[in-house]
mmCIF file of C-alpha atoms and ligand atoms in Angstrom:
data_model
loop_
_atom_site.group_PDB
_atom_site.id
_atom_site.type_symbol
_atom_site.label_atom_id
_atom_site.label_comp_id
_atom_site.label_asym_id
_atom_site.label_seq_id
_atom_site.Cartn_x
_atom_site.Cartn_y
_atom_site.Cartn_z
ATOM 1 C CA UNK A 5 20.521 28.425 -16.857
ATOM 2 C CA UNK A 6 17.354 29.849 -16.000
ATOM 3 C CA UNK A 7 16.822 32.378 -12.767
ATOM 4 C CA UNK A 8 13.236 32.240 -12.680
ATOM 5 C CA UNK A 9 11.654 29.549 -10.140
ATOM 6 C CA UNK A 10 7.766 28.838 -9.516
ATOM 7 C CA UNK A 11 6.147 28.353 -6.462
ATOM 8 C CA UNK A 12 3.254 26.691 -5.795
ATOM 9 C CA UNK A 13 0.997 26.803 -2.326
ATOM 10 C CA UNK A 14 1.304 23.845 -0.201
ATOM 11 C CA UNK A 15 -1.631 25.539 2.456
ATOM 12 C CA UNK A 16 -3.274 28.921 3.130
ATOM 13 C CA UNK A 17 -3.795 30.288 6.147
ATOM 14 C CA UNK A 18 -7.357 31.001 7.999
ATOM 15 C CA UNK A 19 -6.914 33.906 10.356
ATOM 16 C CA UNK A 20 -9.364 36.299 11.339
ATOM 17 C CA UNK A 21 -8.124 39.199 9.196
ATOM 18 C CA UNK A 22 -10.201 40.074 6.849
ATOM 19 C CA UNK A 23 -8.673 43.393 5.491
ATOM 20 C CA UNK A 24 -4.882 44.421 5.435
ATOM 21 C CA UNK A 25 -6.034 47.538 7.969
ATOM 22 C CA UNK A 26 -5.257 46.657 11.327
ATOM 23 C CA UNK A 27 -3.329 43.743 10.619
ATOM 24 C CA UNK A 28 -0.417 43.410 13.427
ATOM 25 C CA UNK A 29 2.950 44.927 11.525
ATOM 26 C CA UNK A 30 5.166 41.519 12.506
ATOM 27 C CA UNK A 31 4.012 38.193 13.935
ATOM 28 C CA UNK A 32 4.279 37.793 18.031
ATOM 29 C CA UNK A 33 2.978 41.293 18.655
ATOM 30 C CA UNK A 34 -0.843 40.374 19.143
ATOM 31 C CA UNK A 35 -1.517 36.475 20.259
ATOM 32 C CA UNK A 36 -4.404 35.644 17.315
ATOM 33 C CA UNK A 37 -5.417 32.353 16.713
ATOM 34 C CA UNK A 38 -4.653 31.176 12.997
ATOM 35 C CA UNK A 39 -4.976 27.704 11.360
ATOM 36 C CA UNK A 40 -2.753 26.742 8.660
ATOM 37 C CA UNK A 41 -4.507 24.640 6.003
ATOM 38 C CA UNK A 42 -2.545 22.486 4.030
ATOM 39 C CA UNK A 43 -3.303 21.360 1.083
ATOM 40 C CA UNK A 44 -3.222 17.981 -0.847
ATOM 41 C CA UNK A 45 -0.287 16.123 -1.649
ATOM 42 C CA UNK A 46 1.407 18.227 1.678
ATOM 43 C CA UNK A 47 -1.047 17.315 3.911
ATOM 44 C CA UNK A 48 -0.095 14.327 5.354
ATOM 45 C CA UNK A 49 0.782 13.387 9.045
ATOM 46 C CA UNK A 50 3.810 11.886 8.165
ATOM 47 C CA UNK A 51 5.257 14.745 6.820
ATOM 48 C CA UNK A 52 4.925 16.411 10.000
ATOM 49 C CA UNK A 53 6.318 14.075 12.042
ATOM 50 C CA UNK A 54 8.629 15.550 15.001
ATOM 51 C CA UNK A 55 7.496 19.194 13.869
ATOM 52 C CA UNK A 56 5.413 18.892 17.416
ATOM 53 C CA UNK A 57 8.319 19.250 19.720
ATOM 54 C CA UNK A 58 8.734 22.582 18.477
ATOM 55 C CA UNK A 59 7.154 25.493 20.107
ATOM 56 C CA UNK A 60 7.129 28.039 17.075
ATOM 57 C CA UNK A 61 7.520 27.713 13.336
ATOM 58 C CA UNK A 62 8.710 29.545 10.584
ATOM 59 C CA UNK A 63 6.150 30.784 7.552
ATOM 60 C CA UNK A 64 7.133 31.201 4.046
ATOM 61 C CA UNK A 65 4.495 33.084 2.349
ATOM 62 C CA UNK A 66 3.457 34.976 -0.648
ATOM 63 C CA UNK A 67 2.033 38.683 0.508
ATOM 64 C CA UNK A 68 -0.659 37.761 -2.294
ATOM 65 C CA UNK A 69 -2.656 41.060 -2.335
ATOM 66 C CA UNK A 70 -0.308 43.429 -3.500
ATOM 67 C CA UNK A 71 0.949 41.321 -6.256
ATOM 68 C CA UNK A 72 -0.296 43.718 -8.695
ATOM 69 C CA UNK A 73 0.708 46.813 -7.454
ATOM 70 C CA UNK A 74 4.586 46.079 -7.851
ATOM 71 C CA UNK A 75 7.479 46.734 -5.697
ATOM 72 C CA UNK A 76 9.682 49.812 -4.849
ATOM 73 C CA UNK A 77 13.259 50.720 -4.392
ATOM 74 C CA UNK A 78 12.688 52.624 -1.246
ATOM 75 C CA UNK A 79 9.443 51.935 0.670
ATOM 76 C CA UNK A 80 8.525 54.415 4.023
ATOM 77 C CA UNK A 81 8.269 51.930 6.951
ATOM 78 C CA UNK A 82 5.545 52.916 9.398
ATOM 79 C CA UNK A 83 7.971 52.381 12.122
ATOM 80 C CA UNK A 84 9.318 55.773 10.906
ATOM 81 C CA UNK A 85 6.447 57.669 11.034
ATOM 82 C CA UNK A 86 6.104 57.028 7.083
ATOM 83 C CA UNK A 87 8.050 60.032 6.503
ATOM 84 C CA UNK A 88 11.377 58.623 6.002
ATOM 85 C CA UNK A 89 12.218 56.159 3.412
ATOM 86 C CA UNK A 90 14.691 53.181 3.654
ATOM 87 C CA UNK A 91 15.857 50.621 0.848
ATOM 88 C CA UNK A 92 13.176 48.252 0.569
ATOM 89 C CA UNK A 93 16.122 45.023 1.683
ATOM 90 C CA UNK A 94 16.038 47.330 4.957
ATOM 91 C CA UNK A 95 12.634 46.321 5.524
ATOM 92 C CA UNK A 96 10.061 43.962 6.342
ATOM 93 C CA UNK A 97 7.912 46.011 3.535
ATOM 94 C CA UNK A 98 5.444 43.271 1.395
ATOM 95 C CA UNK A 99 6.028 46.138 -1.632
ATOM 96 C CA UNK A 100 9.358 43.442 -2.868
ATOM 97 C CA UNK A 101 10.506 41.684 -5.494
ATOM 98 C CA UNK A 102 8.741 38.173 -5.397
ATOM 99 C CA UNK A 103 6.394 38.978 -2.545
ATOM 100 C CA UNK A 104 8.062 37.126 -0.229
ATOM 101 C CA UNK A 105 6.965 37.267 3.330
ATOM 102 C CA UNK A 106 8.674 35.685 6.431
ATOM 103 C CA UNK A 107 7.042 35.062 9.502
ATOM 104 C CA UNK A 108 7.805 33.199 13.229
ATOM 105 C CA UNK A 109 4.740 31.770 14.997
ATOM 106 C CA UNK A 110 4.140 29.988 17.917
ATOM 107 C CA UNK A 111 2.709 26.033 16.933
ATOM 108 C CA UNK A 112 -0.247 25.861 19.283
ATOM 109 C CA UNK A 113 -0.691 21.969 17.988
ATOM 110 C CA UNK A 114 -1.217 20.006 15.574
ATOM 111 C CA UNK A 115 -4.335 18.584 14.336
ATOM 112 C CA UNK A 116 -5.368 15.884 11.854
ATOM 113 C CA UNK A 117 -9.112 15.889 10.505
ATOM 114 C CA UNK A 118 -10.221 13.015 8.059
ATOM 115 C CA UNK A 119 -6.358 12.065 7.396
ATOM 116 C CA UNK A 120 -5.517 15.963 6.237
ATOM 117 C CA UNK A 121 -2.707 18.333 8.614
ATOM 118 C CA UNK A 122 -4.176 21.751 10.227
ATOM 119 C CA UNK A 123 -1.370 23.498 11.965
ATOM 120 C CA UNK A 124 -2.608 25.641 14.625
ATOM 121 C CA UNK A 125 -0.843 28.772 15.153
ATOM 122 C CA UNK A 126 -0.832 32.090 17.442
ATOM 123 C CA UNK A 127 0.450 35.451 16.464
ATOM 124 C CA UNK A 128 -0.351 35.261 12.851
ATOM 125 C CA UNK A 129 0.730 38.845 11.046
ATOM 126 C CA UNK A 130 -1.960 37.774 7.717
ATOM 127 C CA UNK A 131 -4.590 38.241 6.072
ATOM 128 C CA UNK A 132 -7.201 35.369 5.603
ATOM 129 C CA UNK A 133 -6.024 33.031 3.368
ATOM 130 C CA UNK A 134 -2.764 33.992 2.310
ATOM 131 C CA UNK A 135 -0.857 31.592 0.854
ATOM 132 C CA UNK A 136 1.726 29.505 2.512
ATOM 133 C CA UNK A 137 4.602 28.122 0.278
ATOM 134 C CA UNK A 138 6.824 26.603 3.608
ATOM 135 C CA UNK A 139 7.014 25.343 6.783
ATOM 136 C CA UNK A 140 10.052 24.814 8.925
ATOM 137 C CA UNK A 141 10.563 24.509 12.852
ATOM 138 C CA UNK A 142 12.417 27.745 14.336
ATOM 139 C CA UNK A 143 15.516 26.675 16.011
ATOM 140 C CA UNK A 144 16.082 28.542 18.798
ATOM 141 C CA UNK A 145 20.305 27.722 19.018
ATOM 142 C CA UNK A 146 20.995 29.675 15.701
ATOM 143 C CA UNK A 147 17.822 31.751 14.784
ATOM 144 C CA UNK A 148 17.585 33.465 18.507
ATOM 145 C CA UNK A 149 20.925 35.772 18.183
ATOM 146 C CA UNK A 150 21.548 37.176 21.481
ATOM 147 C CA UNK A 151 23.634 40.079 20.147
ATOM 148 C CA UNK A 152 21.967 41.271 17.177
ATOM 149 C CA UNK A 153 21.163 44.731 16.288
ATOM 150 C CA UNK A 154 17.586 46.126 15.405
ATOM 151 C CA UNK A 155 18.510 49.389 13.191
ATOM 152 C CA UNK A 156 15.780 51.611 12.706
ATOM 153 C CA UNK A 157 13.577 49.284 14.995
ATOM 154 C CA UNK A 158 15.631 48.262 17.577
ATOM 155 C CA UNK A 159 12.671 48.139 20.321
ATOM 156 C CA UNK A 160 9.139 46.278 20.649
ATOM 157 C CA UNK A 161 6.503 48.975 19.147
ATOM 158 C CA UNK A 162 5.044 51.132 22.234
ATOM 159 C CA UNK A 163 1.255 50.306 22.638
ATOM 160 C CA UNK A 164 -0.097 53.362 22.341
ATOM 161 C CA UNK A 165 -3.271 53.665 22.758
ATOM 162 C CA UNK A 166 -5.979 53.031 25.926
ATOM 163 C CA UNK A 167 -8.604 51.396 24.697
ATOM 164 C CA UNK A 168 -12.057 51.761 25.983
ATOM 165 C CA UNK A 169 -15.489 50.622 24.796
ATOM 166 C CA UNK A 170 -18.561 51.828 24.595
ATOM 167 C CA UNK A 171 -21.745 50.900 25.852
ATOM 168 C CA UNK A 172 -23.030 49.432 22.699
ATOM 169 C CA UNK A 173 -19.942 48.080 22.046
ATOM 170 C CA UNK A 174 -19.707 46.115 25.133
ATOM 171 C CA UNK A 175 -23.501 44.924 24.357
ATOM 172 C CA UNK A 176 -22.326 43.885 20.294
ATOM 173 C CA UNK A 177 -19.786 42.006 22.117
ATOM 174 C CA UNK A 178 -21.982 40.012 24.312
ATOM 175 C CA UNK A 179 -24.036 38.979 22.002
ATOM 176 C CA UNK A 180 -21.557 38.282 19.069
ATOM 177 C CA UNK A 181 -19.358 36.166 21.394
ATOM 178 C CA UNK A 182 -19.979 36.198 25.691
ATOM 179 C CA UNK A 183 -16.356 34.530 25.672
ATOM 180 C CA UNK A 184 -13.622 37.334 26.269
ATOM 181 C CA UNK A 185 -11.413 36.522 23.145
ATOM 182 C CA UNK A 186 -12.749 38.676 20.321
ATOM 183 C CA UNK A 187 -13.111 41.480 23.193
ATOM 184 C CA UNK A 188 -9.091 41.193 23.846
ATOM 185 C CA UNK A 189 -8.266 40.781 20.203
ATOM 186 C CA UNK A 190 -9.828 43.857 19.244
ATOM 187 C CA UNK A 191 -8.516 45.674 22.201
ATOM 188 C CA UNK A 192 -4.854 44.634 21.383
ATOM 189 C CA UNK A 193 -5.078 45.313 17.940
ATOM 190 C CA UNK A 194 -6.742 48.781 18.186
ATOM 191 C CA UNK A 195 -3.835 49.594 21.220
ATOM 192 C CA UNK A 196 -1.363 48.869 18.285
ATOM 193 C CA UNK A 197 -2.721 51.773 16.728
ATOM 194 C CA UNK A 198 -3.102 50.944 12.527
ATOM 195 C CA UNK A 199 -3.639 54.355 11.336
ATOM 196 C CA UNK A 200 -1.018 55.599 9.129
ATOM 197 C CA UNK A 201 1.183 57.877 11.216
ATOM 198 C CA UNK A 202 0.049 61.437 8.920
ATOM 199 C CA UNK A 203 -3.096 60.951 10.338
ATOM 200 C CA UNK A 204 -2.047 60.277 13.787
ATOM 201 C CA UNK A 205 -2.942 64.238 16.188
ATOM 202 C CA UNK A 206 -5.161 65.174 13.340
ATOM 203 C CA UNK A 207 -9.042 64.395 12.558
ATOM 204 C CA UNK A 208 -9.852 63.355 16.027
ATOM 205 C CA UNK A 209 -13.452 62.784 14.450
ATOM 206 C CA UNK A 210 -12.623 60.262 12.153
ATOM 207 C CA UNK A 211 -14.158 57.322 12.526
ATOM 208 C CA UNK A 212 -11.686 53.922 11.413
ATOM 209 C CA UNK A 213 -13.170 50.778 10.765
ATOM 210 C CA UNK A 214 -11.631 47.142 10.618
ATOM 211 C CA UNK A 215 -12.644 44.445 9.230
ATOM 212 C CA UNK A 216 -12.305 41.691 11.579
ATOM 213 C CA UNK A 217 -13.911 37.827 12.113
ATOM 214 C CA UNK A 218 -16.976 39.005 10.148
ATOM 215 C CA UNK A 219 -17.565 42.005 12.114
ATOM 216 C CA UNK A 220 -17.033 45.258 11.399
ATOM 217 C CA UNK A 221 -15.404 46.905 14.116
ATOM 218 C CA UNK A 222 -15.145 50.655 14.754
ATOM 219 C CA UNK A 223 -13.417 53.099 16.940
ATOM 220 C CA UNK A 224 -11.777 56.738 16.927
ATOM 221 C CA UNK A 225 -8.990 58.378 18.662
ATOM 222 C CA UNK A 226 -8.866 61.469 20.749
ATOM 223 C CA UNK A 227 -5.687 62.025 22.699
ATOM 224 C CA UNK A 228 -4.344 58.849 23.626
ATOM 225 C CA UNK A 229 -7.380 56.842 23.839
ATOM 226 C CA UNK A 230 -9.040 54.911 21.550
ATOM 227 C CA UNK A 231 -12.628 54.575 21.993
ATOM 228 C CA UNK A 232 -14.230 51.415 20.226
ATOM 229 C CA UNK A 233 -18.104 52.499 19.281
ATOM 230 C CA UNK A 234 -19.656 49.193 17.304
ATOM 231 C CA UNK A 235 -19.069 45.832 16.211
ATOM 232 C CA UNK A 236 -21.369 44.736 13.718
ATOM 233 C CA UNK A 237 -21.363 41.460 12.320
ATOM 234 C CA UNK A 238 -21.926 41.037 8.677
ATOM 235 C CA UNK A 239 -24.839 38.491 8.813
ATOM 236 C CA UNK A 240 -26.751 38.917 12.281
ATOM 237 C CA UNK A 241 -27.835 35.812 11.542
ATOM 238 C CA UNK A 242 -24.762 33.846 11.515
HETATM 239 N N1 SAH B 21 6.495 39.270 9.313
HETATM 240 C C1 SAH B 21 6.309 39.350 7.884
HETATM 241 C C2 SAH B 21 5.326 40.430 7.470
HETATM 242 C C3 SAH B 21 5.696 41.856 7.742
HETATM 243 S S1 SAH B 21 4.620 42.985 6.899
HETATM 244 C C4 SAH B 21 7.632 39.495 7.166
HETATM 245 O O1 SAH B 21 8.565 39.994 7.747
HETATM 246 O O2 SAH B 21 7.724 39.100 6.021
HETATM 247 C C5 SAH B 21 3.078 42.612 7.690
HETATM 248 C C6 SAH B 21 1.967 43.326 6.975
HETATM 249 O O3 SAH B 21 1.738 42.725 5.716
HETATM 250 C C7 SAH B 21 0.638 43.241 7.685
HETATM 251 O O4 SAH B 21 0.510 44.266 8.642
HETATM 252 C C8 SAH B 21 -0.365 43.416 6.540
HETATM 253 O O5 SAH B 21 -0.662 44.769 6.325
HETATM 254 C C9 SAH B 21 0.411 42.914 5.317
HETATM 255 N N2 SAH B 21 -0.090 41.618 4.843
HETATM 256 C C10 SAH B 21 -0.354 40.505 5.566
HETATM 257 N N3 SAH B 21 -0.761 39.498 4.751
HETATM 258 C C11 SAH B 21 -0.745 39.989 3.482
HETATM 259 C C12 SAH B 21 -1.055 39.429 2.217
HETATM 260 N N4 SAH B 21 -1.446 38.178 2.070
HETATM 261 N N5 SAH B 21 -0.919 40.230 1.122
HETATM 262 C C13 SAH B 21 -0.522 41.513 1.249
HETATM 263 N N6 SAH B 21 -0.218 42.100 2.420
HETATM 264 C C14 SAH B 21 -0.328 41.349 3.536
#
């Protein structure tokens, strides 16, 4: 008998995530707006039917980008300052045998456009267009466990950084989008704080840069403040 499977994608997912830098470490942590494309021959209403009375949803997915570079036996979680390693079955680390990533997201709703299923989702942990291999509602009677243990994570991550923007950057912002959600996306996500943790007290010049909704956002860190300085968007013209 055979132990290898295949998988095939039955959607992708559109998020705003353009790079893995900056991406939220777990799902629920920042409240982005994702869509969940499926694609043909798992598209159909009917195959969604009831999925609606659910508030979130669990995402099978394949971490797609780091495919090629392999997996490890012990990876370094960032929770642990990067320094420490753990086995990799200890962690939520995309560096695993078959790529296999897991997350919960809220279902915001459910749309159908010319006879095709978009799920729309909040609190997406991926990059644009990952690949989704499954769907299935989160129950909350078995999958919340009221007295589970969180090991070497055991608490939400402390948002550590203030996050203030600059004059320009406020100005980028008002013309890019007057509406406050890209200003509150990028100020959650840079509060999160994505640089590696060796380079966290040091280089206070350093200048990071996401890329994020076809901007390129950019900020540095001195003390405990994070101070956003531009947000260009790729085409002006767009
Ligand atoms: N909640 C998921 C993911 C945890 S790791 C799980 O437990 O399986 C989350 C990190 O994976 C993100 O911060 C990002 O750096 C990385 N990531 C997201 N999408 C990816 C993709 N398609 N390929 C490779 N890495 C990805």
């Amino acid at each position: 008998m055979s132990s290898a499977y295949s998988l095939a994608a039955i959607g992708h997912i559109k998020t705003p995530f353009q790079e893995k830098f900056g991406i939220p470490r777990q799902s629920g942590l920042v409240d982005v707006a994702g869509v969940i494309e499926m694609l043909p021959g798992f598209d159909k209403p009917v195959m969604f039917e009831g999925l609606d009375a659910f508030s979130h949803i669990w995402v099978s997915f394949v971490f797609h980008q780091c495919l090629e570079q392999g997996w490890k036996e012990r990876v370094r979680p960032p929770r642990l300052g990067g320094n420490q390693a753990m086995g990799v079955f200890a962690t939520r680390s995309p560096f695993r045998p078959n790529h296999l990533g897991l997350s919960v997201v809220r279902l915001d709703r459910i749309e159908t456009r010319a006879g095709r299923v978009r799920l729309h989702v909040l609190g997406a942990d991926l990059l644009d267009g990952t690949p989704v291999v499954d769907i299935k509602p989160y129950l909350p009677y078995v999958d919340k466990v009221s007295d589970a243990t969180g090991g070497f994570a055991p608490h939400p991550p402390e948002t550590q950084l203030q996050v203030v923007f600059s004059e320009r950057a406020e100005e980028q912002l008002l013309k890019l989008m007057p509406e406050q959600q890209l200003r509150t996306l990028i100020e959650q996500l840079v509060a999160l704080d994505p640089r590696p943790a060796y380079r966290k007290g040091a280089e206070e010049d350093r200048v990071y840069g996401m890329r994020l909704a076809g901007c390129n956002v950019r900020w540095r860190v001195a003390d405990a403040q994070a101070i956003v300085l531009g947000i260009e968007a790729d085409d002006p013209a767009q």
